CSV table of C-alpha atoms and ligand atoms in Angstrom, one decimal:
chain,number,residue,atom,x,y,z
A,94,MET,CA,59.7,-134.3,2.2
A,95,ARG,CA,58.5,-134.3,5.7
A,96,SER,CA,60.3,-133.5,9.0
A,97,LEU,CA,59.4,-134.2,12.7
A,98,ILE,CA,60.0,-131.2,14.9
A,99,ASP,CA,57.0,-131.3,17.3
A,100,ILE,CA,55.1,-134.5,18.2
A,101,GLN,CA,51.9,-132.6,17.4
A,102,GLU,CA,52.8,-132.9,13.7
A,103,LEU,CA,51.9,-136.6,13.9
A,104,SER,CA,48.3,-137.5,14.1
A,105,VAL,CA,47.2,-140.2,16.6
A,106,GLU,CA,46.7,-142.6,13.6
A,107,GLU,CA,50.3,-141.9,12.5
A,108,ILE,CA,51.6,-142.5,16.0
A,109,ASN,CA,49.6,-145.8,16.2
A,110,ASP,CA,51.1,-146.8,12.7
A,111,LEU,CA,54.6,-146.1,14.0
A,112,VAL,CA,53.9,-148.3,17.0
A,113,LYS,CA,52.5,-151.1,14.7
A,114,CYS,CA,55.6,-150.9,12.5
A,115,ALA,CA,57.9,-150.9,15.5
A,116,GLU,CA,56.2,-154.1,16.9
A,117,ASP,CA,56.6,-155.7,13.5
A,118,ILE,CA,60.3,-154.8,13.5
A,119,ILE,CA,60.6,-156.5,16.9
A,120,ALA,CA,58.9,-159.6,15.6
A,121,ASN,CA,60.7,-159.8,12.2
A,122,PRO,CA,64.0,-157.9,12.3
A,123,ALA,CA,65.4,-159.6,9.3
A,124,LYS,CA,62.7,-158.2,7.1
A,125,TYR,CA,64.0,-154.7,7.8
A,126,SER,CA,67.7,-155.3,7.7
A,127,GLU,CA,68.3,-153.9,4.2
A,128,MET,CA,65.4,-151.5,3.8
A,129,CYS,CA,67.6,-148.4,4.0
A,130,LYS,CA,70.5,-149.7,2.0
A,131,GLY,CA,72.3,-146.9,0.2
A,132,LYS,CA,70.7,-144.2,2.5
A,133,LYS,CA,72.6,-142.0,4.9
A,134,LEU,CA,71.5,-140.5,8.2
A,135,ALA,CA,73.5,-137.4,9.5
A,136,THR,CA,73.4,-137.0,13.3
A,137,LEU,CA,74.2,-133.4,14.2
A,138,PHE,CA,74.4,-133.2,18.0
A,139,PHE,CA,75.4,-129.8,19.4
A,140,GLU,CA,74.6,-130.9,23.0
A,141,PRO,CA,75.8,-134.0,24.9
A,142,SER,CA,74.0,-137.3,24.3
A,143,THR,CA,74.7,-141.0,24.7
A,144,ARG,CA,71.4,-142.7,24.0
A,145,THR,CA,69.7,-140.5,21.5
A,146,ARG,CA,72.6,-140.1,19.1
A,147,LEU,CA,73.7,-143.7,19.3
A,148,SER,CA,70.2,-145.1,19.1
A,149,PHE,CA,69.6,-143.1,15.9
A,150,GLU,CA,72.9,-144.4,14.5
A,151,ALA,CA,72.2,-148.0,15.7
A,152,ALA,CA,68.7,-147.7,14.1
A,153,MET,CA,70.1,-146.7,10.8
A,154,TYR,CA,72.7,-149.4,10.8
A,155,GLU,CA,70.0,-152.0,11.6
A,156,LEU,CA,68.1,-150.8,8.6
A,157,GLY,CA,71.2,-151.4,6.4
A,158,GLY,CA,72.0,-147.7,6.0
A,159,ASN,CA,75.0,-145.6,6.8
A,160,VAL,CA,75.7,-142.8,9.2
A,161,LEU,CA,77.6,-139.4,9.2
A,162,SER,CA,78.0,-137.9,12.6
A,163,VAL,CA,78.8,-134.5,14.3
A,164,SER,CA,78.9,-135.3,18.0
A,165,SER,CA,79.7,-131.8,19.5
A,166,ALA,CA,79.4,-128.1,18.6
A,167,ALA,CA,83.1,-127.7,19.3
A,168,SER,CA,84.1,-130.1,16.5
A,169,SER,CA,81.9,-128.6,13.8
A,170,SER,CA,81.8,-125.3,11.9
A,171,ALA,CA,79.2,-124.0,14.5
A,172,ALA,CA,82.3,-123.2,16.5
A,173,LYS,CA,83.4,-120.9,13.7
A,174,GLY,CA,80.0,-119.1,13.8
A,175,GLU,CA,78.2,-121.0,11.0
A,176,SER,CA,74.4,-120.6,11.2
A,177,VAL,CA,72.0,-123.6,11.6
A,178,ALA,CA,70.5,-122.7,8.3
A,179,ASP,CA,73.8,-122.9,6.4
A,180,THR,CA,74.7,-126.2,8.2
A,181,ALA,CA,71.4,-127.7,7.2
A,182,LYS,CA,71.8,-126.6,3.5
A,183,THR,CA,75.3,-128.1,3.5
A,184,ILE,CA,74.3,-131.5,5.1
A,185,SER,CA,71.5,-131.8,2.5
A,186,SER,CA,74.2,-132.5,-0.1
A,187,TYR,CA,75.7,-135.3,2.0
A,188,ALA,CA,72.8,-137.2,3.6
A,189,ASP,CA,69.2,-138.3,3.1
A,190,ILE,CA,67.9,-137.4,6.6
A,191,ILE,CA,69.1,-135.4,9.6
A,192,ALA,CA,68.7,-135.9,13.3
A,193,MET,CA,69.6,-132.7,15.1
A,194,ARG,CA,70.0,-131.9,18.8
A,195,HIS,CA,70.6,-128.3,19.8
A,196,PRO,CA,70.7,-126.2,23.0
A,197,LYS,CA,68.6,-123.5,21.4
A,198,GLU,CA,64.8,-124.0,21.3
A,199,GLY,CA,63.6,-123.9,17.7
A,200,ALA,CA,67.0,-124.6,16.0
A,201,PRO,CA,65.8,-127.9,14.5
A,202,LEU,CA,62.8,-126.1,13.0
A,203,VAL,CA,65.2,-123.6,11.4
A,204,ALA,CA,67.2,-126.5,10.0
A,205,ALA,CA,64.0,-128.1,8.6
A,206,MET,CA,63.1,-124.8,6.9
A,207,ASN,CA,66.4,-124.7,5.2
A,208,ALA,CA,67.3,-128.4,4.5
A,209,THR,CA,66.1,-130.2,1.4
A,210,ILE,CA,65.9,-133.5,3.3
A,211,PRO,CA,63.8,-134.4,6.4
A,212,VAL,CA,65.0,-133.2,9.7
A,213,ILE,CA,64.2,-134.9,13.0
A,214,ASN,CA,64.3,-132.9,16.3
A,215,ALA,CA,66.4,-134.9,18.7
A,216,GLY,CA,65.9,-132.4,21.5
A,217,ASP,CA,65.9,-128.6,21.4
A,218,GLY,CA,66.9,-126.9,24.6
A,219,GLY,CA,64.2,-127.1,27.3
A,220,HIS,CA,61.4,-127.3,24.6
A,221,ASN,CA,60.6,-130.6,22.9
A,222,HIS,CA,62.0,-134.2,22.3
A,223,PRO,CA,59.5,-136.0,20.1
A,224,THR,CA,61.5,-139.1,19.5
A,225,GLN,CA,61.9,-139.7,23.2
A,226,THR,CA,58.2,-139.5,23.3
A,227,LEU,CA,57.9,-142.1,20.6
A,228,ALA,CA,60.2,-144.4,22.7
A,229,ASP,CA,58.0,-143.7,25.8
A,230,ILE,CA,54.8,-144.5,23.8
A,231,LEU,CA,56.1,-147.8,22.5
A,232,THR,CA,57.3,-148.7,26.1
A,233,ILE,CA,53.8,-147.9,27.5
A,234,HIS,CA,52.1,-149.8,24.7
A,235,CYS,CA,54.3,-152.9,25.1
A,236,GLU,CA,53.9,-152.8,28.9
A,237,LYS,CA,50.3,-152.0,29.2
A,238,GLY,CA,48.8,-153.2,25.9
A,239,ARG,CA,47.0,-149.8,25.5
A,240,LEU,CA,47.6,-146.1,25.3
A,241,ASP,CA,44.3,-144.9,26.7
A,242,ASN,CA,42.5,-145.1,30.0
A,243,MET,CA,45.4,-144.6,32.3
A,244,THR,CA,46.9,-142.3,35.0
A,245,ILE,CA,50.4,-141.0,34.3
A,246,GLY,CA,52.5,-139.4,37.0
A,247,LEU,CA,55.4,-137.2,35.8
A,248,CYS,CA,57.9,-136.4,38.5
A,249,GLY,CA,60.9,-134.1,38.8
A,250,ASP,CA,61.9,-131.3,36.6
A,251,LEU,CA,58.7,-130.6,34.7
A,252,LYS,CA,59.8,-127.1,33.8
A,253,PHE,CA,63.0,-127.7,31.8
A,254,GLY,CA,62.4,-131.4,31.0
A,255,ARG,CA,61.7,-131.4,27.3
A,256,THR,CA,60.7,-135.1,27.3
A,257,VAL,CA,57.9,-134.2,29.7
A,258,HIS,CA,56.5,-131.5,27.5
A,259,SER,CA,56.4,-133.8,24.4
A,260,LEU,CA,55.0,-136.7,26.4
A,261,ILE,CA,52.1,-134.6,27.8
A,262,SER,CA,51.5,-133.3,24.3
A,263,ALA,CA,51.2,-136.8,22.8
A,264,MET,CA,49.4,-138.6,25.5
A,265,SER,CA,46.8,-135.9,26.0
A,266,ARG,CA,45.3,-137.0,22.7
A,267,TYR,CA,44.4,-140.5,23.9
A,268,GLU,CA,41.0,-141.2,25.6
A,269,ASN,CA,40.8,-140.9,29.4
A,270,VAL,CA,44.4,-140.2,30.1
A,271,LYS,CA,44.9,-138.3,33.4
A,272,PHE,CA,48.1,-136.7,34.7
A,273,TYR,CA,49.7,-136.2,38.1
A,274,LEU,CA,52.3,-133.4,37.7
A,275,ILE,CA,54.6,-133.9,40.6
A,276,SER,CA,57.4,-131.3,41.1
A,277,PRO,CA,58.8,-128.7,43.4
A,278,ASP,CA,57.1,-125.3,43.1
A,279,GLU,CA,60.0,-123.9,41.1
A,280,LEU,CA,60.0,-126.7,38.5
A,281,LYS,CA,56.3,-126.9,37.6
A,282,VAL,CA,55.2,-127.5,34.0
A,283,PRO,CA,55.4,-124.3,31.9
A,284,SER,CA,52.1,-122.4,31.7
A,285,TYR,CA,52.0,-122.8,27.9
A,286,VAL,CA,51.8,-126.6,28.3
A,287,LYS,CA,48.9,-126.2,30.7
A,288,LYS,CA,47.1,-123.6,28.6
A,289,ASP,CA,47.7,-124.9,25.1
A,290,ILE,CA,47.6,-128.6,25.7
A,291,LEU,CA,46.0,-129.7,29.0
A,292,LYS,CA,43.3,-127.0,29.4
A,293,LYS,CA,42.6,-126.7,25.7
A,294,ASN,CA,41.9,-130.4,25.4
A,295,ASN,CA,40.0,-130.7,28.7
A,296,VAL,CA,42.6,-133.1,30.1
A,297,GLU,CA,42.3,-133.9,33.8
A,298,TYR,CA,45.4,-133.2,35.8
A,299,VAL,CA,46.5,-132.8,39.4
A,300,GLN,CA,49.5,-130.6,40.2
A,301,THR,CA,51.2,-131.5,43.4
A,302,SER,CA,54.7,-131.8,45.1
A,303,ASP,CA,53.7,-135.0,46.9
A,304,LEU,CA,55.1,-138.1,45.2
A,305,GLU,CA,54.3,-140.5,48.1
A,306,GLY,CA,50.8,-139.3,48.4
A,307,SER,CA,50.1,-139.8,44.7
A,308,ILE,CA,51.9,-143.0,43.8
A,309,SER,CA,49.0,-145.4,44.6
A,310,GLU,CA,46.9,-143.7,41.8
A,311,LEU,CA,49.4,-144.2,39.0
A,312,ASP,CA,49.6,-146.7,36.1
A,313,VAL,CA,52.8,-145.1,34.8
A,314,LEU,CA,55.4,-143.2,36.8
A,315,TYR,CA,57.8,-141.1,34.6
A,316,MET,CA,60.8,-140.0,36.7
A,317,THR,CA,63.0,-137.2,35.3
A,318,ARG,CA,66.4,-135.7,36.1
A,319,VAL,CA,66.7,-132.1,37.3
A,320,GLN,CA,68.1,-130.4,34.2
A,321,LYS,CA,71.3,-128.9,35.6
A,322,GLU,CA,72.4,-127.4,32.3
A,323,ARG,CA,69.3,-125.2,32.1
A,324,PHE,CA,69.7,-123.5,35.5
A,325,PHE,CA,70.9,-119.9,35.8
A,326,ASN,CA,72.6,-120.5,39.1
A,327,GLU,CA,74.2,-123.5,40.7
A,328,GLU,CA,72.7,-122.7,44.2
A,329,ASP,CA,69.2,-123.4,42.9
A,330,TYR,CA,70.3,-126.6,41.2
A,331,LEU,CA,72.0,-127.9,44.3
A,332,ARG,CA,68.9,-127.1,46.4
A,333,LEU,CA,66.5,-128.8,44.0
A,334,LYS,CA,68.5,-131.7,42.5
A,335,ASP,CA,67.5,-134.3,45.1
A,336,SER,CA,63.8,-133.2,45.4
A,337,TYR,CA,62.7,-136.8,44.5
A,338,ILE,CA,64.5,-140.0,45.0
A,339,LEU,CA,62.4,-143.1,44.2
A,340,THR,CA,63.3,-145.8,46.7
A,341,PRO,CA,61.8,-149.3,47.3
A,342,ASP,CA,60.1,-148.0,50.4
A,343,LYS,CA,58.2,-145.4,48.4
A,344,LEU,CA,56.8,-148.1,46.1
A,345,LYS,CA,55.0,-149.9,48.9
A,346,THR,CA,51.6,-148.4,48.1
A,347,ALA,CA,52.1,-148.4,44.3
A,348,LYS,CA,50.1,-150.7,42.0
A,349,PRO,CA,51.6,-154.1,41.4
A,350,ASP,CA,51.5,-153.4,37.6
A,351,LEU,CA,52.9,-149.8,37.8
A,352,SER,CA,55.4,-149.1,35.0
A,353,ILE,CA,58.3,-147.0,36.0
A,354,LEU,CA,59.9,-145.0,33.1
A,355,HIS,CA,62.8,-142.6,32.9
A,356,PRO,CA,64.2,-141.1,29.7
A,357,LEU,CA,67.7,-141.4,31.3
A,358,PRO,CA,70.4,-140.4,32.1
A,359,ARG,CA,69.6,-141.1,35.7
A,360,VAL,CA,71.5,-139.1,38.3
A,361,ASN,CA,69.9,-139.8,41.6
A,362,GLU,CA,66.2,-140.0,41.0
A,363,ILE,CA,65.8,-143.7,41.1
A,364,ALA,CA,67.6,-145.9,43.6
A,365,VAL,CA,69.7,-148.6,41.9
A,366,ALA,CA,67.8,-151.1,44.2
A,367,ILE,CA,64.7,-150.6,42.0
A,368,ASP,CA,66.4,-151.7,38.8
A,369,ASP,CA,65.6,-155.4,39.5
A,370,ASP,CA,61.9,-154.6,40.4
A,371,PRO,CA,59.7,-156.0,37.6
A,372,ARG,CA,58.0,-152.6,37.4
A,373,ALA,CA,61.3,-150.9,36.3
A,374,CYS,CA,61.1,-150.3,32.5
A,375,TYR,CA,63.8,-147.7,31.9
A,376,PHE,CA,66.3,-149.9,30.3
A,377,LYS,CA,63.7,-151.6,28.1
A,378,GLN,CA,62.7,-148.1,27.2
A,379,VAL,CA,66.2,-147.6,25.7
A,380,TYR,CA,65.7,-150.6,23.5
A,381,TYR,CA,62.3,-149.4,22.4
A,382,GLY,CA,63.8,-146.0,21.6
A,383,LYS,CA,66.0,-147.6,18.9
A,384,ILE,CA,63.1,-149.6,17.4
A,385,MET,CA,60.9,-146.6,17.3
A,386,ARG,CA,63.6,-144.5,15.6
A,387,MET,CA,63.9,-147.3,13.0
A,388,SER,CA,60.1,-147.1,12.5
A,389,LEU,CA,60.3,-143.2,12.1
A,390,ILE,CA,63.3,-143.3,9.7
A,391,LEU,CA,61.4,-145.7,7.5
A,392,LYS,CA,58.3,-143.5,7.5
A,393,LEU,CA,60.1,-140.2,6.9
A,394,LEU,CA,62.2,-141.7,4.1
A,395,GLU,CA,59.0,-143.1,2.7
A,396,VAL,CA,60.5,-146.6,2.6
A,397,VAL,CA,57.3,-147.9,4.2
A,398,LYS,CA,54.0,-146.0,3.7
B,249,LIG,C1,66.7,-136.6,27.8
B,249,LIG,C2,67.0,-135.4,27.1
B,249,LIG,O1,68.1,-135.3,26.5
B,249,LIG,O2,66.2,-134.5,27.2
B,249,LIG,N1,67.6,-137.7,27.5
B,249,LIG,C3,67.4,-138.5,26.5
B,249,LIG,O3,67.3,-138.0,25.3
B,249,LIG,N2,67.1,-139.7,26.7
B,249,LIG,C4,66.5,-136.5,29.3
B,249,LIG,C5,67.6,-135.8,30.1
B,249,LIG,O4,68.6,-135.4,29.6
B,249,LIG,O5,67.4,-135.7,31.3
């Protein structure tokens, strides 16, 4: 029985295999439509979500499986004080696999240690979000035809943005990937990401607050939302929330084949006018997220080897 809590638990070969399986699902959806018949996925979401929860559920339905869902902490026994460990033990009697989102860093790991079925981390606080990274990787692969030899700019809230931490962690393992880490001073990438991932693996990176000055260097631009719910005071959030707004004007010096990604939800970081630009990939990324979750469920349930 295997879980996915941190993207580092997957080797580069395994990530590449998941991408290959995802691309086969796109090419031959009918082949996969009954592969999880009789299996159940439980989505336990103790934090708000539209895409991640519904994409897990859509993924399981498209594999012919079924879904049990807790969509808020308030509607579950967590509100009565039940521990994550007890919840995980309980759900193990009902389902074959769990996808869990929780505001506390490490909660899905605790669930995995107590469940007797695989647990997927669907976002834990400001820490990690490995399945968003799988969606991002499939998007980059489909757009660029490769995962190596590229410069990726990450822009916005790099401190609390869990998708950013997981994406850096995964892409650092591919050859000749460089990063531009673009954020206000207060929202820089946490020091553990720099020390344990970037420096440890000798990955080249530039830390800057200047989006316009960096944009011409980028093959991928990953915009992010300032994570309001992780701030300790509203004043700081209000001061920082509109630090970066990508407008058509700012794209003037960008490469013609730049890929613009965003994990969504978008608040104000990308002008709606950019949605029709062929470089905008964020709604395709939503579709790829569902496909990659299908691929992951198949792998963790050992339906495909
Ligand atoms: C992200 C998340 O929840 O971390 N959303 C998502 O899963 N697509 C990004 C965000 O909320 O800003």
